PDB file of C-alpha atoms in Angstrom:
ATOM      1  CA  MET A  12     -25.673  -4.000   8.661  1.00 39.00           C
ATOM      2  CA  GLU A  13     -24.081  -0.536   8.859  1.00 55.00           C
ATOM      3  CA  LYS A  14     -20.636  -2.069   9.369  1.00 63.00           C
ATOM      4  CA  SER A  15     -21.076  -4.293   6.319  1.00 79.00           C
ATOM      5  CA  GLY A  16     -22.017  -1.299   4.164  1.00 88.00           C
ATOM      6  CA  LEU A  17     -19.016   0.684   5.376  1.00 89.00           C
ATOM      7  CA  LYS A  18     -16.714  -2.277   4.719  1.00 92.00           C
ATOM      8  CA  PHE A  19     -18.089  -2.552   1.181  1.00 93.00           C
ATOM      9  CA  ARG A  20     -17.606   1.184   0.531  1.00 93.00           C
ATOM     10  CA  ILE A  21     -14.017   1.134   1.809  1.00 94.00           C
ATOM     11  CA  LEU A  22     -13.144  -1.901  -0.317  1.00 95.00           C
ATOM     12  CA  MET A  23     -14.800  -0.394  -3.409  1.00 95.00           C
ATOM     13  CA  GLU A  24     -12.967   2.912  -2.930  1.00 94.00           C
ATOM     14  CA  ILE A  25      -9.594   1.208  -2.424  1.00 96.00           C
ATOM     15  CA  GLU A  26     -10.295  -0.858  -5.559  1.00 95.00           C
ATOM     16  CA  ARG A  27     -11.092   2.342  -7.472  1.00 93.00           C
ATOM     17  CA  LEU A  28      -7.858   3.962  -6.265  1.00 92.00           C
ATOM     18  CA  ILE A  29      -5.816   0.906  -7.257  1.00 94.00           C
ATOM     19  CA  VAL A  30      -7.243   0.940 -10.775  1.00 93.00           C
ATOM     20  CA  GLN A  31      -6.920   4.718 -11.071  1.00 89.00           C
ATOM     21  CA  THR A  32      -3.301   4.856  -9.882  1.00 90.00           C
ATOM     22  CA  SER A  33      -1.979   1.762 -11.651  1.00 89.00           C
ATOM     23  CA  THR A  34      -3.350   2.207 -15.166  1.00 85.00           C
ATOM     24  CA  SER A  35      -1.721   5.525 -16.091  1.00 77.00           C
ATOM     25  CA  ARG A  36       1.446   5.441 -18.165  1.00 77.00           C
ATOM     26  CA  LYS A  37       3.338   7.922 -16.012  1.00 80.00           C
ATOM     27  CA  THR A  38       3.200   7.185 -12.298  1.00 82.00           C
ATOM     28  CA  SER A  39       3.277  10.216 -10.009  1.00 86.00           C
ATOM     29  CA  GLU A  40       5.097  10.270  -6.683  1.00 89.00           C
ATOM     30  CA  ARG A  41       1.728  10.276  -4.887  1.00 89.00           C
ATOM     31  CA  CYS A  42       0.684   7.102  -6.739  1.00 90.00           C
ATOM     32  CA  MET A  43       3.992   5.422  -5.941  1.00 93.00           C
ATOM     33  CA  GLU A  44       3.547   6.229  -2.251  1.00 93.00           C
ATOM     34  CA  PHE A  45       0.048   4.732  -2.361  1.00 94.00           C
ATOM     35  CA  HIS A  46       1.342   1.525  -3.997  1.00 96.00           C
ATOM     36  CA  ILE A  47       4.218   1.243  -1.538  1.00 96.00           C
ATOM     37  CA  SER A  48       1.859   1.733   1.427  1.00 95.00           C
ATOM     38  CA  LEU A  49      -0.353  -1.142   0.254  1.00 96.00           C
ATOM     39  CA  ILE A  50       2.635  -3.433  -0.270  1.00 96.00           C
ATOM     40  CA  LYS A  51       4.246  -2.534   3.074  1.00 94.00           C
ATOM     41  CA  LYS A  52       0.996  -3.272   4.897  1.00 94.00           C
ATOM     42  CA  TYR A  53       0.349  -6.596   3.184  1.00 95.00           C
ATOM     43  CA  PHE A  54       3.883  -8.013   3.355  1.00 94.00           C
ATOM     44  CA  ASN A  55       4.942  -6.346   6.643  1.00 90.00           C
ATOM     45  CA  ALA A  56       7.873  -4.962   4.686  1.00 90.00           C
ATOM     46  CA  SER A  57      10.349  -2.125   4.846  1.00 85.00           C
ATOM     47  CA  ASP A  58      12.445  -0.419   2.168  1.00 89.00           C
ATOM     48  CA  VAL A  59       9.960  -1.121  -0.631  1.00 95.00           C
ATOM     49  CA  THR A  60      10.914   0.011  -4.116  1.00 97.00           C
ATOM     50  CA  ILE A  61       8.918  -0.583  -7.276  1.00 97.00           C
ATOM     51  CA  ASP A  62      10.546  -0.768 -10.703  1.00 96.00           C
ATOM     52  CA  TYR A  63       7.543  -0.132 -12.932  1.00 95.00           C
ATOM     53  CA  HIS A  64       9.472  -0.742 -16.178  1.00 93.00           C
ATOM     54  CA  ARG A  65      10.871  -4.129 -15.165  1.00 96.00           C
ATOM     55  CA  ARG A  66       7.743  -5.043 -13.177  1.00 96.00           C
ATOM     56  CA  ARG A  67       9.696  -5.768 -10.017  1.00 98.00           C
ATOM     57  CA  VAL A  68       9.106  -5.069  -6.349  1.00 98.00           C
ATOM     58  CA  LYS A  69      12.126  -5.141  -4.056  1.00 98.00           C
ATOM     59  CA  MET A  70      11.591  -5.077  -0.318  1.00 96.00           C
ATOM     60  CA  ASN A  71      12.828  -6.307   3.021  1.00 92.00           C
ATOM     61  CA  LEU A  72      10.361  -8.495   4.879  1.00 91.00           C
ATOM     62  CA  VAL A  73      10.393  -8.053   8.645  1.00 87.00           C
ATOM     63  CA  VAL A  74      11.045 -11.530  10.035  1.00 86.00           C
ATOM     64  CA  ASP A  75      10.476 -10.929  13.744  1.00 81.00           C
ATOM     65  CA  ASP A  76       8.026  -8.282  14.970  1.00 77.00           C
ATOM     66  CA  GLN A  77       9.181  -8.841  18.566  1.00 78.00           C
ATOM     67  CA  ALA A  78      12.457  -7.048  17.801  1.00 72.00           C
ATOM     68  CA  TYR A  79      10.611  -3.845  16.826  1.00 69.00           C
ATOM     69  CA  ASN A  80      10.288  -1.171  19.493  1.00 65.00           C
ATOM     70  CA  PRO A  81       8.517   2.075  18.500  1.00 63.00           C
ATOM     71  CA  GLU A  82      10.203   3.885  21.409  1.00 70.00           C
ATOM     72  CA  GLU A  83      13.697   3.416  19.929  1.00 72.00           C
ATOM     73  CA  VAL A  84      15.510   3.825  16.646  1.00 73.00           C
ATOM     74  CA  ASN A  85      15.356   0.324  15.171  1.00 70.00           C
ATOM     75  CA  ILE A  86      18.652  -0.396  13.483  1.00 74.00           C
ATOM     76  CA  ASP A  87      18.917  -4.128  14.025  1.00 77.00           C
ATOM     77  CA  ILE A  88      15.613  -5.680  12.945  1.00 81.00           C
ATOM     78  CA  PRO A  89      15.909  -9.089  11.257  1.00 86.00           C
ATOM     79  CA  VAL A  90      14.736  -8.798   7.648  1.00 88.00           C
ATOM     80  CA  MET A  91      14.707 -11.037   4.615  1.00 93.00           C
ATOM     81  CA  PRO A  92      15.320  -9.450   1.195  1.00 95.00           C
ATOM     82  CA  MET A  93      12.606 -10.209  -1.350  1.00 96.00           C
ATOM     83  CA  ASN A  94      12.462  -9.529  -5.072  1.00 97.00           C
ATOM     84  CA  LEU A  95       9.048 -10.128  -6.668  1.00 96.00           C
ATOM     85  CA  TYR A  96       8.043 -10.074 -10.313  1.00 97.00           C
ATOM     86  CA  TYR A  97       4.468  -9.162 -11.245  1.00 97.00           C
ATOM     87  CA  LEU A  98       2.680  -9.513 -14.580  1.00 96.00           C
ATOM     88  CA  ASP A  99       0.027  -6.867 -14.006  1.00 96.00           C
ATOM     89  CA  LEU A 100       0.360  -4.106 -11.407  1.00 96.00           C
ATOM     90  CA  THR A 101      -3.383  -3.724 -10.899  1.00 96.00           C
ATOM     91  CA  SER A 102      -3.861  -7.444 -10.218  1.00 97.00           C
ATOM     92  CA  PHE A 103      -0.824  -7.526  -7.941  1.00 97.00           C
ATOM     93  CA  LEU A 104      -2.074  -4.588  -5.854  1.00 97.00           C
ATOM     94  CA  ARG A 105      -5.586  -6.071  -5.702  1.00 97.00           C
ATOM     95  CA  SER A 106      -4.078  -9.249  -4.272  1.00 97.00           C
ATOM     96  CA  CYS A 107      -2.545  -7.154  -1.458  1.00 97.00           C
ATOM     97  CA  VAL A 108      -5.968  -6.044  -0.178  1.00 97.00           C
ATOM     98  CA  GLU A 109      -7.154  -7.777   2.996  1.00 95.00           C
ATOM     99  CA  GLU A 110     -10.629  -7.551   4.526  1.00 93.00           C
ATOM    100  CA  ASP A 111      -9.899  -7.710   8.273  1.00 93.00           C
ATOM    101  CA  ASP A 112     -10.862  -4.786  10.532  1.00 91.00           C
ATOM    102  CA  LYS A 113      -7.293  -3.576  11.064  1.00 92.00           C
ATOM    103  CA  SER A 114      -6.671  -3.456   7.315  1.00 94.00           C
ATOM    104  CA  LEU A 115      -9.982  -1.686   6.670  1.00 95.00           C
ATOM    105  CA  ALA A 116      -8.997   1.054   9.129  1.00 94.00           C
ATOM    106  CA  PHE A 117      -5.661   1.403   7.323  1.00 95.00           C
ATOM    107  CA  TYR A 118      -7.405   1.639   3.927  1.00 96.00           C
ATOM    108  CA  ALA A 119      -9.846   4.250   5.248  1.00 94.00           C
ATOM    109  CA  ARG A 120      -6.865   6.376   6.315  1.00 94.00           C
ATOM    110  CA  LEU A 121      -5.217   5.918   2.896  1.00 93.00           C
ATOM    111  CA  ILE A 122      -8.432   6.942   1.138  1.00 93.00           C
ATOM    112  CA  LYS A 123      -8.752  10.034   3.328  1.00 91.00           C
ATOM    113  CA  GLU A 124      -5.127  11.053   2.695  1.00 87.00           C
ATOM    114  CA  HIS A 125      -5.529  10.488  -1.033  1.00 82.00           C
ATOM    115  CA  LYS A 126      -8.664  12.651  -1.169  1.00 76.00           C
ATOM    116  CA  LEU A 127      -6.980  15.452   0.819  1.00 62.00           C
ATOM    117  CA  ILE A 128      -4.013  15.466  -1.546  1.00 57.00           C
ATOM    118  CA  SER A 129      -6.278  15.358  -4.614  1.00 57.00           C
ATOM    119  CA  SER A 130      -8.370  18.302  -3.404  1.00 50.00           C
ATOM    120  CA  LYS A 131      -5.213  20.349  -2.663  1.00 50.00           C
ATOM    121  CA  GLU A 132      -3.855  19.612  -6.158  1.00 49.00           C
ATOM    122  CA  MET A 133      -7.138  20.685  -7.755  1.00 40.00           C
ATOM    123  CA  SER A 134      -7.274  23.966  -5.819  1.00 43.00           C
ATOM    124  CA  ALA A 135      -3.644  24.861  -6.614  1.00 44.00           C
TER     125      ALA A 135
END
């Protein structure tokens, strides 16, 4: 039961962050990094850029994970360029949220980082 409650809290907090960071008119660098992290995780992508005015996400999807080696500089990984159009940023980011254990751990780390940055900004 404890695990279910924690899962619910993580998903609710990530939902709150998505709404909070995607509804403001001017998007800060911190918000952009949060959005890009969600998209990279969901699509297994690299080189993600978001054009908020044109509602486009450009990225390179990693085609073969076997070619990736964390011990080396990875210059030659097979990727497929992707250009997505979204109608609503909040809905698009919500669709990138997965509920498996690995994703929940990733979201918990994102939430923690976001709270640390927010508290530093408030104290400055």
